GROMACS .gro file of C-alpha atoms in nm:
model
  419
    1UNK     CA    1   2.104   2.832  -0.694
    2UNK     CA    2   1.734   2.749  -0.745
    3UNK     CA    3   1.509   2.710  -0.442
    4UNK     CA    4   1.178   2.525  -0.441
    5UNK     CA    5   0.922   2.605  -0.169
    6UNK     CA    6   0.596   2.438  -0.078
    7UNK     CA    7   0.357   2.473   0.215
    8UNK     CA    8   0.036   2.300   0.320
    9UNK     CA    9  -0.199   2.330   0.616
   10UNK     CA   10  -0.307   2.018   0.801
   11UNK     CA   11  -0.585   1.971   1.057
   12UNK     CA   12  -0.347   1.824   1.311
   13UNK     CA   13  -0.133   1.932   1.602
   14UNK     CA   14   0.239   1.988   1.569
   15UNK     CA   15   0.300   1.670   1.771
   16UNK     CA   16   0.071   1.461   1.547
   17UNK     CA   17   0.258   1.582   1.238
   18UNK     CA   18   0.597   1.513   1.395
   19UNK     CA   19   0.499   1.167   1.515
   20UNK     CA   20   0.374   1.076   1.167
   21UNK     CA   21   0.696   1.192   0.997
   22UNK     CA   22   0.904   1.010   1.258
   23UNK     CA   23   0.724   0.675   1.217
   24UNK     CA   24   0.887   0.372   1.046
   25UNK     CA   25   0.630   0.367   0.765
   26UNK     CA   26   0.627   0.739   0.685
   27UNK     CA   27   0.892   0.737   0.412
   28UNK     CA   28   0.722   0.464   0.212
   29UNK     CA   29   0.386   0.639   0.257
   30UNK     CA   30   0.505   0.982   0.153
   31UNK     CA   31   0.688   0.886  -0.167
   32UNK     CA   32   0.465   0.865  -0.478
   33UNK     CA   33   0.440   0.516  -0.623
   34UNK     CA   34   0.488   0.647  -0.974
   35UNK     CA   35   0.844   0.747  -0.882
   36UNK     CA   36   0.933   0.378  -0.842
   37UNK     CA   37   1.141   0.450  -0.533
   38UNK     CA   38   1.285   0.151  -0.345
   39UNK     CA   39   1.345   0.226   0.026
   40UNK     CA   40   1.659   0.073   0.176
   41UNK     CA   41   1.673   0.242   0.515
   42UNK     CA   42   1.434   0.491   0.675
   43UNK     CA   43   1.636   0.690   0.926
   44UNK     CA   44   1.477   0.830   1.240
   45UNK     CA   45   1.453   1.207   1.281
   46UNK     CA   46   1.780   1.242   1.466
   47UNK     CA   47   2.102   1.421   1.377
   48UNK     CA   48   2.329   1.194   1.175
   49UNK     CA   49   2.060   0.938   1.082
   50UNK     CA   50   2.041   0.847   0.714
   51UNK     CA   51   1.753   0.766   0.483
   52UNK     CA   52   1.869   0.557   0.189
   53UNK     CA   53   1.671   0.460  -0.119
   54UNK     CA   54   1.703   0.389  -0.489
   55UNK     CA   55   1.538   0.617  -0.742
   56UNK     CA   56   1.486   0.564  -1.112
   57UNK     CA   57   1.651   0.805  -1.352
   58UNK     CA   58   1.533   0.674  -1.686
   59UNK     CA   59   1.624   0.304  -1.700
   60UNK     CA   60   1.893   0.342  -1.430
   61UNK     CA   61   1.841   0.299  -1.055
   62UNK     CA   62   2.063   0.533  -0.852
   63UNK     CA   63   2.122   0.525  -0.477
   64UNK     CA   64   2.022   0.837  -0.284
   65UNK     CA   65   2.164   0.890   0.065
   66UNK     CA   66   2.008   1.171   0.271
   67UNK     CA   67   2.162   1.261   0.609
   68UNK     CA   68   1.946   1.427   0.875
   69UNK     CA   69   2.072   1.732   1.065
   70UNK     CA   70   1.954   2.046   1.246
   71UNK     CA   71   1.681   1.844   1.417
   72UNK     CA   72   1.462   2.040   1.660
   73UNK     CA   73   1.233   1.784   1.825
   74UNK     CA   74   0.872   1.837   1.724
   75UNK     CA   75   0.940   2.144   1.511
   76UNK     CA   76   1.182   2.097   1.224
   77UNK     CA   77   1.459   1.894   1.063
   78UNK     CA   78   1.673   1.905   0.752
   79UNK     CA   79   1.838   1.650   0.527
   80UNK     CA   80   2.122   1.688   0.281
   81UNK     CA   81   2.188   1.458  -0.012
   82UNK     CA   82   2.525   1.293   0.050
   83UNK     CA   83   2.502   1.080  -0.261
   84UNK     CA   84   2.249   1.093  -0.541
   85UNK     CA   85   2.146   1.217  -0.885
   86UNK     CA   86   2.142   1.593  -0.813
   87UNK     CA   87   2.435   1.829  -0.799
   88UNK     CA   88   2.295   1.945  -0.464
   89UNK     CA   89   1.981   1.875  -0.261
   90UNK     CA   90   1.926   2.034   0.079
   91UNK     CA   91   1.574   1.997   0.217
   92UNK     CA   92   1.442   2.190   0.518
   93UNK     CA   93   1.118   2.063   0.680
   94UNK     CA   94   0.940   2.299   0.921
   95UNK     CA   95   0.623   2.224   1.119
   96UNK     CA   96   0.463   2.552   1.224
   97UNK     CA   97   0.169   2.550   1.468
   98UNK     CA   98  -0.083   2.790   1.313
   99UNK     CA   99  -0.331   2.724   1.596
  100UNK     CA  100  -0.391   2.455   1.859
  101UNK     CA  101  -0.507   2.200   1.601
  102UNK     CA  102  -0.375   2.332   1.269
  103UNK     CA  103  -0.014   2.291   1.156
  104UNK     CA  104   0.152   2.425   0.844
  105UNK     CA  105   0.420   2.204   0.693
  106UNK     CA  106   0.676   2.410   0.502
  107UNK     CA  107   0.926   2.248   0.266
  108UNK     CA  108   1.223   2.440   0.128
  109UNK     CA  109   1.459   2.267  -0.114
  110UNK     CA  110   1.789   2.424  -0.219
  111UNK     CA  111   1.905   2.223  -0.519
  112UNK     CA  112   2.128   2.210  -0.824
  113UNK     CA  113   2.100   1.989  -1.126
  114UNK     CA  114   2.400   1.775  -1.221
  115UNK     CA  115   2.636   1.986  -1.435
  116UNK     CA  116   2.418   2.279  -1.332
  117UNK     CA  117   2.608   2.537  -1.537
  118UNK     CA  118   2.500   2.355  -1.849
  119UNK     CA  119   2.167   2.205  -1.736
  120UNK     CA  120   2.023   2.460  -1.493
  121UNK     CA  121   1.831   2.640  -1.766
  122UNK     CA  122   1.613   2.330  -1.814
  123UNK     CA  123   1.479   2.308  -1.458
  124UNK     CA  124   1.147   2.467  -1.554
  125UNK     CA  125   1.041   2.168  -1.761
  126UNK     CA  126   1.266   1.886  -1.636
  127UNK     CA  127   1.248   1.920  -1.258
  128UNK     CA  128   0.992   2.172  -1.132
  129UNK     CA  129   0.676   2.006  -1.270
  130UNK     CA  130   0.782   1.677  -1.113
  131UNK     CA  131   0.860   1.844  -0.779
  132UNK     CA  132   0.526   2.026  -0.772
  133UNK     CA  133   0.341   1.704  -0.844
  134UNK     CA  134   0.538   1.512  -0.582
  135UNK     CA  135   0.491   1.766  -0.301
  136UNK     CA  136   0.120   1.798  -0.376
  137UNK     CA  137   0.097   1.420  -0.344
  138UNK     CA  138   0.293   1.427  -0.017
  139UNK     CA  139   0.059   1.685   0.135
  140UNK     CA  140  -0.249   1.489   0.031
  141UNK     CA  141  -0.107   1.166   0.170
  142UNK     CA  142  -0.019   1.324   0.507
  143UNK     CA  143  -0.367   1.479   0.540
  144UNK     CA  144  -0.548   1.157   0.451
  145UNK     CA  145  -0.338   0.942   0.683
  146UNK     CA  146  -0.377   1.181   0.974
  147UNK     CA  147  -0.752   1.198   0.915
  148UNK     CA  148  -0.776   0.820   0.952
  149UNK     CA  149  -0.543   0.811   1.251
  150UNK     CA  150  -0.742   1.083   1.430
  151UNK     CA  151  -1.067   0.896   1.361
  152UNK     CA  152  -0.935   0.607   1.572
  153UNK     CA  153  -0.740   0.806   1.832
  154UNK     CA  154  -0.967   0.684   2.113
  155UNK     CA  155  -0.888   0.321   2.034
  156UNK     CA  156  -0.581   0.138   2.156
  157UNK     CA  157  -0.303   0.060   1.910
  158UNK     CA  158  -0.297  -0.301   1.795
  159UNK     CA  159  -0.048  -0.578   1.734
  160UNK     CA  160  -0.103  -0.692   1.376
  161UNK     CA  161   0.030  -0.983   1.168
  162UNK     CA  162   0.016  -0.941   0.789
  163UNK     CA  163   0.073  -1.204   0.521
  164UNK     CA  164   0.136  -1.089   0.164
  165UNK     CA  165   0.317  -0.789   0.313
  166UNK     CA  166   0.548  -0.752   0.012
  167UNK     CA  167   0.262  -0.723  -0.238
  168UNK     CA  168   0.106  -0.406  -0.376
  169UNK     CA  169  -0.155  -0.376  -0.102
  170UNK     CA  170   0.059  -0.527   0.175
  171UNK     CA  171   0.354  -0.289   0.143
  172UNK     CA  172   0.142   0.023   0.174
  173UNK     CA  173  -0.095  -0.122   0.433
  174UNK     CA  174   0.194  -0.213   0.663
  175UNK     CA  175   0.350   0.130   0.614
  176UNK     CA  176   0.022   0.301   0.703
  177UNK     CA  177  -0.031   0.087   1.012
  178UNK     CA  178   0.322   0.168   1.130
  179UNK     CA  179   0.263   0.539   1.066
  180UNK     CA  180  -0.055   0.506   1.274
  181UNK     CA  181   0.144   0.365   1.565
  182UNK     CA  182   0.044  -0.001   1.538
  183UNK     CA  183   0.288  -0.284   1.611
  184UNK     CA  184   0.323  -0.457   1.273
  185UNK     CA  185   0.468  -0.804   1.213
  186UNK     CA  186   0.508  -0.977   0.875
  187UNK     CA  187   0.412  -1.338   0.808
  188UNK     CA  188   0.668  -1.463   0.556
  189UNK     CA  189   0.730  -1.785   0.365
  190UNK     CA  190   1.077  -1.948   0.385
  191UNK     CA  191   1.188  -1.809   0.048
  192UNK     CA  192   1.024  -1.466   0.078
  193UNK     CA  193   1.267  -1.175   0.071
  194UNK     CA  194   1.218  -0.907   0.333
  195UNK     CA  195   1.223  -0.545   0.205
  196UNK     CA  196   1.547  -0.384   0.330
  197UNK     CA  197   1.366  -0.106   0.518
  198UNK     CA  198   1.162  -0.350   0.730
  199UNK     CA  199   1.257  -0.445   1.087
  200UNK     CA  200   1.393  -0.804   1.058
  201UNK     CA  201   1.300  -0.877   1.420
  202UNK     CA  202   0.927  -0.847   1.354
  203UNK     CA  203   0.890  -1.153   1.134
  204UNK     CA  204   0.703  -1.480   1.170
  205UNK     CA  205   0.816  -1.744   0.919
  206UNK     CA  206   0.612  -2.045   0.819
  207UNK     CA  207   0.562  -2.295   0.540
  208UNK     CA  208   0.227  -2.188   0.401
  209UNK     CA  209   0.171  -2.518   0.217
  210UNK     CA  210   0.229  -2.741   0.520
  211UNK     CA  211   0.141  -2.509   0.807
  212UNK     CA  212   0.477  -2.566   0.979
  213UNK     CA  213   0.597  -2.273   1.191
  214UNK     CA  214   0.966  -2.206   1.122
  215UNK     CA  215   1.034  -1.912   1.353
  216UNK     CA  216   0.841  -1.667   1.565
  217UNK     CA  217   0.501  -1.710   1.726
  218UNK     CA  218   0.137  -1.659   1.624
  219UNK     CA  219   0.032  -1.595   1.985
  220UNK     CA  220  -0.092  -1.261   2.111
  221UNK     CA  221  -0.190  -1.071   1.796
  222UNK     CA  222  -0.500  -0.852   1.800
  223UNK     CA  223  -0.556  -0.896   1.428
  224UNK     CA  224  -0.426  -1.115   1.145
  225UNK     CA  225  -0.456  -0.989   0.787
  226UNK     CA  226  -0.415  -1.255   0.517
  227UNK     CA  227  -0.344  -1.110   0.170
  228UNK     CA  228  -0.148  -1.388   0.001
  229UNK     CA  229  -0.234  -1.549  -0.336
  230UNK     CA  230  -0.083  -1.588  -0.683
  231UNK     CA  231  -0.182  -1.323  -0.938
  232UNK     CA  232  -0.465  -1.396  -1.181
  233UNK     CA  233  -0.386  -1.144  -1.453
  234UNK     CA  234  -0.013  -1.166  -1.508
  235UNK     CA  235   0.024  -1.507  -1.677
  236UNK     CA  236  -0.163  -1.735  -1.914
  237UNK     CA  237  -0.415  -1.964  -1.747
  238UNK     CA  238  -0.261  -2.299  -1.821
  239UNK     CA  239  -0.383  -2.602  -1.624
  240UNK     CA  240  -0.079  -2.569  -1.399
  241UNK     CA  241  -0.139  -2.197  -1.345
  242UNK     CA  242  -0.504  -2.250  -1.256
  243UNK     CA  243  -0.403  -2.507  -0.998
  244UNK     CA  244  -0.153  -2.259  -0.850
  245UNK     CA  245  -0.419  -1.987  -0.836
  246UNK     CA  246  -0.637  -2.222  -0.634
  247UNK     CA  247  -0.370  -2.379  -0.413
  248UNK     CA  248  -0.196  -2.050  -0.324
  249UNK     CA  249  -0.524  -1.926  -0.178
  250UNK     CA  250  -0.704  -2.226  -0.034
  251UNK     CA  251  -0.419  -2.427   0.122
  252UNK     CA  252  -0.243  -2.142   0.311
  253UNK     CA  253  -0.580  -2.012   0.432
  254UNK     CA  254  -0.676  -2.356   0.562
  255UNK     CA  255  -0.340  -2.388   0.738
  256UNK     CA  256  -0.353  -2.038   0.884
  257UNK     CA  257  -0.710  -2.092   1.003
  258UNK     CA  258  -0.605  -2.415   1.174
  259UNK     CA  259  -0.311  -2.246   1.349
  260UNK     CA  260  -0.521  -1.952   1.470
  261UNK     CA  261  -0.800  -2.176   1.598
  262UNK     CA  262  -0.556  -2.367   1.819
  263UNK     CA  263  -0.388  -2.070   1.988
  264UNK     CA  264  -0.414  -1.996   2.359
  265UNK     CA  265  -0.409  -1.623   2.270
  266UNK     CA  266  -0.590  -1.606   1.933
  267UNK     CA  267  -0.654  -1.281   1.745
  268UNK     CA  268  -0.987  -1.104   1.784
  269UNK     CA  269  -1.008  -1.045   1.408
  270UNK     CA  270  -0.899  -1.242   1.104
  271UNK     CA  271  -0.922  -1.035   0.784
  272UNK     CA  272  -0.887  -1.266   0.487
  273UNK     CA  273  -0.855  -1.155   0.126
  274UNK     CA  274  -1.113  -1.266  -0.126
  275UNK     CA  275  -1.235  -1.112  -0.452
  276UNK     CA  276  -1.545  -0.991  -0.635
  277UNK     CA  277  -1.484  -1.291  -0.860
  278UNK     CA  278  -1.700  -1.463  -0.596
  279UNK     CA  279  -2.006  -1.335  -0.783
  280UNK     CA  280  -1.902  -1.451  -1.128
  281UNK     CA  281  -1.990  -1.263  -1.446
  282UNK     CA  282  -2.334  -1.113  -1.371
  283UNK     CA  283  -2.348  -0.844  -1.639
  284UNK     CA  284  -2.514  -0.524  -1.515
  285UNK     CA  285  -2.669  -0.682  -1.205
  286UNK     CA  286  -2.608  -0.476  -0.892
  287UNK     CA  287  -2.426  -0.688  -0.635
  288UNK     CA  288  -2.350  -0.652  -0.266
  289UNK     CA  289  -2.235  -0.865   0.026
  290UNK     CA  290  -2.567  -1.050   0.038
  291UNK     CA  291  -2.563  -1.156  -0.328
  292UNK     CA  292  -2.520  -1.525  -0.407
  293UNK     CA  293  -2.199  -1.666  -0.551
  294UNK     CA  294  -2.149  -1.724  -0.922
  295UNK     CA  295  -2.096  -2.051  -1.107
  296UNK     CA  296  -1.771  -2.004  -1.301
  297UNK     CA  297  -1.409  -2.089  -1.225
  298UNK     CA  298  -1.319  -1.779  -1.022
  299UNK     CA  299  -1.644  -1.797  -0.827
  300UNK     CA  300  -1.566  -2.154  -0.725
  301UNK     CA  301  -1.213  -2.054  -0.621
  302UNK     CA  302  -1.336  -1.759  -0.414
  303UNK     CA  303  -1.605  -1.969  -0.250
  304UNK     CA  304  -1.355  -2.240  -0.154
  305UNK     CA  305  -1.113  -1.969  -0.040
  306UNK     CA  306  -1.369  -1.818   0.197
  307UNK     CA  307  -1.479  -2.160   0.323
  308UNK     CA  308  -1.117  -2.228   0.419
  309UNK     CA  309  -1.152  -2.002   0.724
  310UNK     CA  310  -1.418  -2.219   0.888
  311UNK     CA  311  -1.190  -2.347   1.167
  312UNK     CA  312  -1.107  -1.991   1.271
  313UNK     CA  313  -1.468  -1.875   1.269
  314UNK     CA  314  -1.587  -2.188   1.453
  315UNK     CA  315  -1.332  -2.117   1.727
  316UNK     CA  316  -1.486  -1.775   1.791
  317UNK     CA  317  -1.251  -1.553   1.588
  318UNK     CA  318  -1.427  -1.271   1.401
  319UNK     CA  319  -1.353  -1.357   1.035
  320UNK     CA  320  -1.405  -1.096   0.763
  321UNK     CA  321  -1.368  -1.175   0.392
  322UNK     CA  322  -1.246  -0.875   0.189
  323UNK     CA  323  -1.382  -0.908  -0.165
  324UNK     CA  324  -1.159  -0.671  -0.358
  325UNK     CA  325  -1.215  -0.549  -0.710
  326UNK     CA  326  -0.937  -0.468  -0.956
  327UNK     CA  327  -0.621  -0.348  -0.783
  328UNK     CA  328  -0.385  -0.139  -0.994
  329UNK     CA  329  -0.065   0.054  -0.946
  330UNK     CA  330   0.160   0.278  -1.156
  331UNK     CA  331   0.402  -0.017  -1.152
  332UNK     CA  332   0.158  -0.210  -1.374
  333UNK     CA  333   0.211   0.048  -1.644
  334UNK     CA  334   0.576  -0.050  -1.664
  335UNK     CA  335   0.489  -0.418  -1.646
  336UNK     CA  336   0.263  -0.392  -1.948
  337UNK     CA  337   0.501  -0.164  -2.135
  338UNK     CA  338   0.283   0.145  -2.104
  339UNK     CA  339   0.517   0.379  -1.921
  340UNK     CA  340   0.338   0.698  -2.020
  341UNK     CA  341  -0.009   0.557  -2.075
  342UNK     CA  342  -0.338   0.565  -1.894
  343UNK     CA  343  -0.233   0.348  -1.603
  344UNK     CA  344   0.019   0.605  -1.482
  345UNK     CA  345  -0.272   0.833  -1.392
  346UNK     CA  346  -0.406   0.576  -1.147
  347UNK     CA  347  -0.184   0.730  -0.881
  348UNK     CA  348  -0.413   0.653  -0.590
  349UNK     CA  349  -0.600   0.325  -0.580
  350UNK     CA  350  -0.682   0.053  -0.331
  351UNK     CA  351  -0.317  -0.044  -0.310
  352UNK     CA  352  -0.214   0.290  -0.159
  353UNK     CA  353  -0.527   0.403   0.017
  354UNK     CA  354  -0.643   0.087   0.197
  355UNK     CA  355  -0.915   0.296   0.358
  356UNK     CA  356  -1.187   0.037   0.415
  357UNK     CA  357  -0.939  -0.230   0.525
  358UNK     CA  358  -0.799   0.000   0.791
  359UNK     CA  359  -1.142   0.117   0.903
  360UNK     CA  360  -1.251  -0.241   0.955
  361UNK     CA  361  -0.926  -0.328   1.128
  362UNK     CA  362  -0.956  -0.043   1.375
  363UNK     CA  363  -1.317  -0.124   1.459
  364UNK     CA  364  -1.489   0.167   1.286
  365UNK     CA  365  -1.723  -0.057   1.085
  366UNK     CA  366  -1.975  -0.310   1.222
  367UNK     CA  367  -1.811  -0.630   1.341
  368UNK     CA  368  -2.065  -0.875   1.204
  369UNK     CA  369  -1.821  -1.126   1.061
  370UNK     CA  370  -1.966  -1.086   0.712
  371UNK     CA  371  -1.787  -1.038   0.381
  372UNK     CA  372  -1.720  -0.682   0.270
  373UNK     CA  373  -1.699  -0.570  -0.092
  374UNK     CA  374  -1.415  -0.326  -0.166
  375UNK     CA  375  -1.477  -0.265  -0.537
  376UNK     CA  376  -1.692   0.041  -0.471
  377UNK     CA  377  -1.420   0.198  -0.262
  378UNK     CA  378  -1.172   0.142  -0.542
  379UNK     CA  379  -1.393   0.322  -0.794
  380UNK     CA  380  -1.443   0.605  -0.544
  381UNK     CA  381  -1.069   0.658  -0.514
  382UNK     CA  382  -1.023   0.650  -0.892
  383UNK     CA  383  -1.288   0.915  -0.945
  384UNK     CA  384  -1.179   1.124  -0.650
  385UNK     CA  385  -0.823   1.155  -0.775
  386UNK     CA  386  -0.828   1.096  -1.147
  387UNK     CA  387  -1.105   1.337  -1.245
  388UNK     CA  388  -0.885   1.632  -1.163
  389UNK     CA  389  -0.703   1.557  -1.488
  390UNK     CA  390  -0.941   1.341  -1.691
  391UNK     CA  391  -1.312   1.297  -1.750
  392UNK     CA  392  -1.517   0.999  -1.634
  393UNK     CA  393  -1.556   0.888  -1.996
  394UNK     CA  394  -1.180   0.882  -2.031
  395UNK     CA  395  -1.151   0.698  -1.700
  396UNK     CA  396  -1.386   0.428  -1.828
  397UNK     CA  397  -1.180   0.387  -2.146
  398UNK     CA  398  -0.864   0.364  -1.934
  399UNK     CA  399  -1.007   0.060  -1.756
  400UNK     CA  400  -1.060  -0.104  -2.093
  401UNK     CA  401  -0.706  -0.008  -2.192
  402UNK     CA  402  -0.601  -0.220  -1.894
  403UNK     CA  403  -0.815  -0.509  -2.016
  404UNK     CA  404  -0.670  -0.489  -2.367
  405UNK     CA  405  -0.314  -0.476  -2.239
  406UNK     CA  406  -0.365  -0.783  -2.020
  407UNK     CA  407  -0.517  -0.972  -2.311
  408UNK     CA  408  -0.213  -0.886  -2.522
  409UNK     CA  409   0.020  -0.988  -2.239
  410UNK     CA  410  -0.148  -1.322  -2.166
  411UNK     CA  411  -0.264  -1.416  -2.514
  412UNK     CA  412  -0.617  -1.502  -2.407
  413UNK     CA  413  -0.918  -1.384  -2.214
  414UNK     CA  414  -0.994  -1.539  -1.878
  415UNK     CA  415  -1.315  -1.705  -1.761
  416UNK     CA  416  -1.498  -1.516  -1.489
  417UNK     CA  417  -1.317  -1.185  -1.542
  418UNK     CA  418  -1.334  -0.886  -1.772
  419UNK     CA  419  -0.996  -0.991  -1.904
   0.00000   0.00000   0.00000
């Protein structure tokens, strides 16, 4: 039977590696977004625990159940596929301390394809390239996460409340914070569906349009991260849609700001989403946090959005407005019908890295209460990852591919954007 092996060195202790793998958010962090995997249950690293998820095989979603066994605390564990798309899948994970602060993670997978007698010959072009790509991604993700966690190891872990936690940024941000040891709660609307792998006890429910608290408490959080808001690029900008774009940002932010300002134990930080649309269409002008706002539709929305936090800031809470640029994901490729196109190469973007957001959250950047522009970080991640397979010129054309696809999808261009 074929065996796949992979190893990677990490600048971390054996305990740091084990703790990361054994965290609630590790499974979502370690699985590449382009695989379209849907976690159902992330089992702890204990004998008999099961990790369950759905994986796409062509147009079909199949359930994969992996049962943990042979667990040696801090050193190794294994999981066997009980149910899934392969004929066999047995995965051994070993964490070998190379020195006091360097650990080698070794993965050994004993597998068979379904109907292996007839299909095994094809593994070299059907399975192995995908496995190599996936394990390279896993190693990179572990190293990057541990690097950020180590950078804040002297700081206490925080209790964090996140709205928009089921969105592209929110899902990965919450998973990272959990992997880093933070106590993460989700702020959910009444009709919002909780991902099946999320702890249902760590939920605060509210009506974002009225400010009514349905269950849970806002008291005692160190930080609140507000990421909610209807998408601007997925539907035509009708009058009704434009009103929704505005209301889904301004009204919940006003209500949340009011709640936080009236707490007896308010958060120290309130990180509120905004967008580079604040600046309007300024051509080739170089913009930063000190630049003035624009004068088009999106600029007015972003300005009103940021002004909606005034009650929180007036009460002494440190409010930070995160002006993000374009946020993409491999999932967008499927959404726009480009399953094998340029967007698939955007494997690491703001949605999965979240670097600057986390740095600000953990106090590694100046706490001056000012806006922070994240567009530059996004471009950095694109270049840092994508140029291993494509040139910058190609990267630039890929961005315009995105623009063209959105225009086709929506039927019109949109004021204040490239779209």
